[in-house]
């Protein structure tokens, strides 16, 4: 019985700290307008881009970022994995390609784009070898 209770508590704790990364810009725009937030669009190569993996580990998974994101941003991740085992569904791959055509024409990875609720670019940045706290400050500085 104790194991079941511990498992449930851990599961609930994990869910409460999970981030909600969206896949659709249209959904993100709707949420951003409704919640009065900006959109944070991240272009990542999750299985081949070393700086992308470092951002994931040090920033996106940090409590500092999660707390800030919850109150300020609607999150979108456009991932471009290369390994066959990590391929996304064809529909999602096409959505990500369209996002890249509009917001990442140069094909930079990682690229972090701050958008307003209508999808207008507010600022951009890439990988910085800094702490999560410093990266969050950088993201906040992009807001106009």
PDB file of N, CA and C in Angstrom, residues 28-63:
ATOM      1  N   UNK A  28      -0.895  28.111 -29.861  1.00  0.00           N
ATOM      2  CA  UNK A  28      -0.095  28.964 -28.982  1.00  0.00           C
ATOM      3  C   UNK A  28      -0.573  30.413 -29.037  1.00  0.00           C
ATOM      4  N   UNK A  29      -0.913  30.897 -30.232  1.00  0.00           N
ATOM      5  CA  UNK A  29      -1.430  32.269 -30.362  1.00  0.00           C
ATOM      6  C   UNK A  29      -2.723  32.440 -29.576  1.00  0.00           C
ATOM      7  N   UNK A  30      -3.601  31.459 -29.690  1.00  0.00           N
ATOM      8  CA  UNK A  30      -4.871  31.512 -28.965  1.00  0.00           C
ATOM      9  C   UNK A  30      -4.632  31.545 -27.461  1.00  0.00           C
ATOM     10  N   UNK A  31      -3.762  30.670 -26.997  1.00  0.00           N
ATOM     11  CA  UNK A  31      -3.452  30.621 -25.562  1.00  0.00           C
ATOM     12  C   UNK A  31      -2.780  31.909 -25.102  1.00  0.00           C
ATOM     13  N   UNK A  32      -1.841  32.422 -25.898  1.00  0.00           N
ATOM     14  CA  UNK A  32      -1.119  33.639 -25.525  1.00  0.00           C
ATOM     15  C   UNK A  32      -2.077  34.825 -25.410  1.00  0.00           C
ATOM     16  N   UNK A  33      -2.998  34.949 -26.345  1.00  0.00           N
ATOM     17  CA  UNK A  33      -3.962  36.048 -26.299  1.00  0.00           C
ATOM     18  C   UNK A  33      -4.881  35.912 -25.088  1.00  0.00           C
ATOM     19  N   UNK A  34      -5.328  34.701 -24.850  1.00  0.00           N
ATOM     20  CA  UNK A  34      -6.246  34.434 -23.737  1.00  0.00           C
ATOM     21  C   UNK A  34      -5.573  34.677 -22.390  1.00  0.00           C
ATOM     22  N   UNK A  35      -4.287  34.291 -22.270  1.00  0.00           N
ATOM     23  CA  UNK A  35      -3.576  34.366 -20.996  1.00  0.00           C
ATOM     24  C   UNK A  35      -2.661  35.581 -20.878  1.00  0.00           C
ATOM     25  N   UNK A  36      -2.670  36.453 -21.900  1.00  0.00           N
ATOM     26  CA  UNK A  36      -1.829  37.648 -21.909  1.00  0.00           C
ATOM     27  C   UNK A  36      -0.349  37.301 -21.722  1.00  0.00           C
ATOM     28  N   UNK A  37       0.126  36.396 -22.572  1.00  0.00           N
ATOM     29  CA  UNK A  37       1.512  35.948 -22.518  1.00  0.00           C
ATOM     30  C   UNK A  37       2.172  36.104 -23.887  1.00  0.00           C
ATOM     31  N   UNK A  38       3.476  36.025 -23.892  1.00  0.00           N
ATOM     32  CA  UNK A  38       4.256  35.967 -25.130  1.00  0.00           C
ATOM     33  C   UNK A  38       4.436  34.490 -25.500  1.00  0.00           C
ATOM     34  N   UNK A  39       4.903  34.252 -26.715  1.00  0.00           N
ATOM     35  CA  UNK A  39       5.158  32.897 -27.195  1.00  0.00           C
ATOM     36  C   UNK A  39       6.669  32.709 -27.299  1.00  0.00           C
ATOM     37  N   UNK A  40       7.155  31.630 -26.728  1.00  0.00           N
ATOM     38  CA  UNK A  40       8.571  31.297 -26.815  1.00  0.00           C
ATOM     39  C   UNK A  40       8.698  30.083 -27.734  1.00  0.00           C
ATOM     40  N   UNK A  41       9.259  30.305 -28.921  1.00  0.00           N
ATOM     41  CA  UNK A  41       9.406  29.272 -29.941  1.00  0.00           C
ATOM     42  C   UNK A  41      10.859  28.814 -29.974  1.00  0.00           C
ATOM     43  N   UNK A  42      11.080  27.535 -29.747  1.00  0.00           N
ATOM     44  CA  UNK A  42      12.427  26.978 -29.688  1.00  0.00           C
ATOM     45  C   UNK A  42      12.631  26.007 -30.848  1.00  0.00           C
ATOM     46  N   UNK A  43      13.652  26.280 -31.664  1.00  0.00           N
ATOM     47  CA  UNK A  43      14.059  25.361 -32.725  1.00  0.00           C
ATOM     48  C   UNK A  43      15.195  24.514 -32.183  1.00  0.00           C
ATOM     49  N   UNK A  44      15.006  23.199 -32.233  1.00  0.00           N
ATOM     50  CA  UNK A  44      15.959  22.285 -31.619  1.00  0.00           C
ATOM     51  C   UNK A  44      16.239  21.084 -32.510  1.00  0.00           C
ATOM     52  N   UNK A  45      17.439  20.600 -32.380  1.00  0.00           N
ATOM     53  CA  UNK A  45      17.816  19.322 -32.986  1.00  0.00           C
ATOM     54  C   UNK A  45      18.128  18.395 -31.831  1.00  0.00           C
ATOM     55  N   UNK A  46      17.085  17.799 -31.283  1.00  0.00           N
ATOM     56  CA  UNK A  46      17.169  17.116 -29.989  1.00  0.00           C
ATOM     57  C   UNK A  46      18.136  15.947 -29.927  1.00  0.00           C
ATOM     58  N   UNK A  47      18.460  15.345 -31.069  1.00  0.00           N
ATOM     59  CA  UNK A  47      19.325  14.167 -31.008  1.00  0.00           C
ATOM     60  C   UNK A  47      20.655  14.338 -31.740  1.00  0.00           C
ATOM     61  N   UNK A  48      20.970  15.549 -32.177  1.00  0.00           N
ATOM     62  CA  UNK A  48      22.226  15.765 -32.888  1.00  0.00           C
ATOM     63  C   UNK A  48      22.912  17.087 -32.550  1.00  0.00           C
ATOM     64  N   UNK A  49      22.193  18.043 -32.021  1.00  0.00           N
ATOM     65  CA  UNK A  49      22.710  19.389 -31.756  1.00  0.00           C
ATOM     66  C   UNK A  49      23.146  19.491 -30.293  1.00  0.00           C
ATOM     67  N   UNK A  50      24.462  19.472 -30.067  1.00  0.00           N
ATOM     68  CA  UNK A  50      24.978  19.505 -28.689  1.00  0.00           C
ATOM     69  C   UNK A  50      24.514  20.737 -27.910  1.00  0.00           C
ATOM     70  N   UNK A  51      24.541  21.948 -28.477  1.00  0.00           N
ATOM     71  CA  UNK A  51      24.038  23.107 -27.735  1.00  0.00           C
ATOM     72  C   UNK A  51      22.540  23.000 -27.413  1.00  0.00           C
ATOM     73  N   UNK A  52      21.782  22.379 -28.317  1.00  0.00           N
ATOM     74  CA  UNK A  52      20.346  22.169 -28.063  1.00  0.00           C
ATOM     75  C   UNK A  52      20.146  21.270 -26.854  1.00  0.00           C
ATOM     76  N   UNK A  53      20.927  20.200 -26.803  1.00  0.00           N
ATOM     77  CA  UNK A  53      20.831  19.258 -25.683  1.00  0.00           C
ATOM     78  C   UNK A  53      21.241  19.926 -24.375  1.00  0.00           C
ATOM     79  N   UNK A  54      22.245  20.791 -24.449  1.00  0.00           N
ATOM     80  CA  UNK A  54      22.687  21.490 -23.232  1.00  0.00           C
ATOM     81  C   UNK A  54      21.611  22.463 -22.758  1.00  0.00           C
ATOM     82  N   UNK A  55      20.987  23.192 -23.680  1.00  0.00           N
ATOM     83  CA  UNK A  55      19.880  24.083 -23.292  1.00  0.00           C
ATOM     84  C   UNK A  55      18.751  23.292 -22.644  1.00  0.00           C
ATOM     85  N   UNK A  56      18.432  22.149 -23.226  1.00  0.00           N
ATOM     86  CA  UNK A  56      17.372  21.296 -22.674  1.00  0.00           C
ATOM     87  C   UNK A  56      17.684  20.936 -21.229  1.00  0.00           C
ATOM     88  N   UNK A  57      18.904  20.510 -21.016  1.00  0.00           N
ATOM     89  CA  UNK A  57      19.305  20.033 -19.692  1.00  0.00           C
ATOM     90  C   UNK A  57      19.459  21.161 -18.673  1.00  0.00           C
ATOM     91  N   UNK A  58      20.121  22.242 -19.068  1.00  0.00           N
ATOM     92  CA  UNK A  58      20.435  23.290 -18.090  1.00  0.00           C
ATOM     93  C   UNK A  58      19.370  24.367 -17.955  1.00  0.00           C
ATOM     94  N   UNK A  59      18.619  24.628 -19.023  1.00  0.00           N
ATOM     95  CA  UNK A  59      17.641  25.719 -18.966  1.00  0.00           C
ATOM     96  C   UNK A  59      16.210  25.199 -18.970  1.00  0.00           C
ATOM     97  N   UNK A  60      15.806  24.535 -20.063  1.00  0.00           N
ATOM     98  CA  UNK A  60      14.390  24.160 -20.212  1.00  0.00           C
ATOM     99  C   UNK A  60      13.894  23.258 -19.082  1.00  0.00           C
ATOM    100  N   UNK A  61      14.746  22.406 -18.551  1.00  0.00           N
ATOM    101  CA  UNK A  61      14.329  21.509 -17.464  1.00  0.00           C
ATOM    102  C   UNK A  61      14.546  22.109 -16.073  1.00  0.00           C
ATOM    103  N   UNK A  62      15.075  23.306 -16.002  1.00  0.00           N
ATOM    104  CA  UNK A  62      15.349  23.920 -14.696  1.00  0.00           C
ATOM    105  C   UNK A  62      14.073  24.461 -14.053  1.00  0.00           C
ATOM    106  N   UNK A  63      14.043  24.439 -12.746  1.00  0.00           N
ATOM    107  CA  UNK A  63      12.905  24.991 -12.012  1.00  0.00           C
ATOM    108  C   UNK A  63      12.769  26.491 -12.251  1.00  0.00           C
TER     109      UNK A  63
END
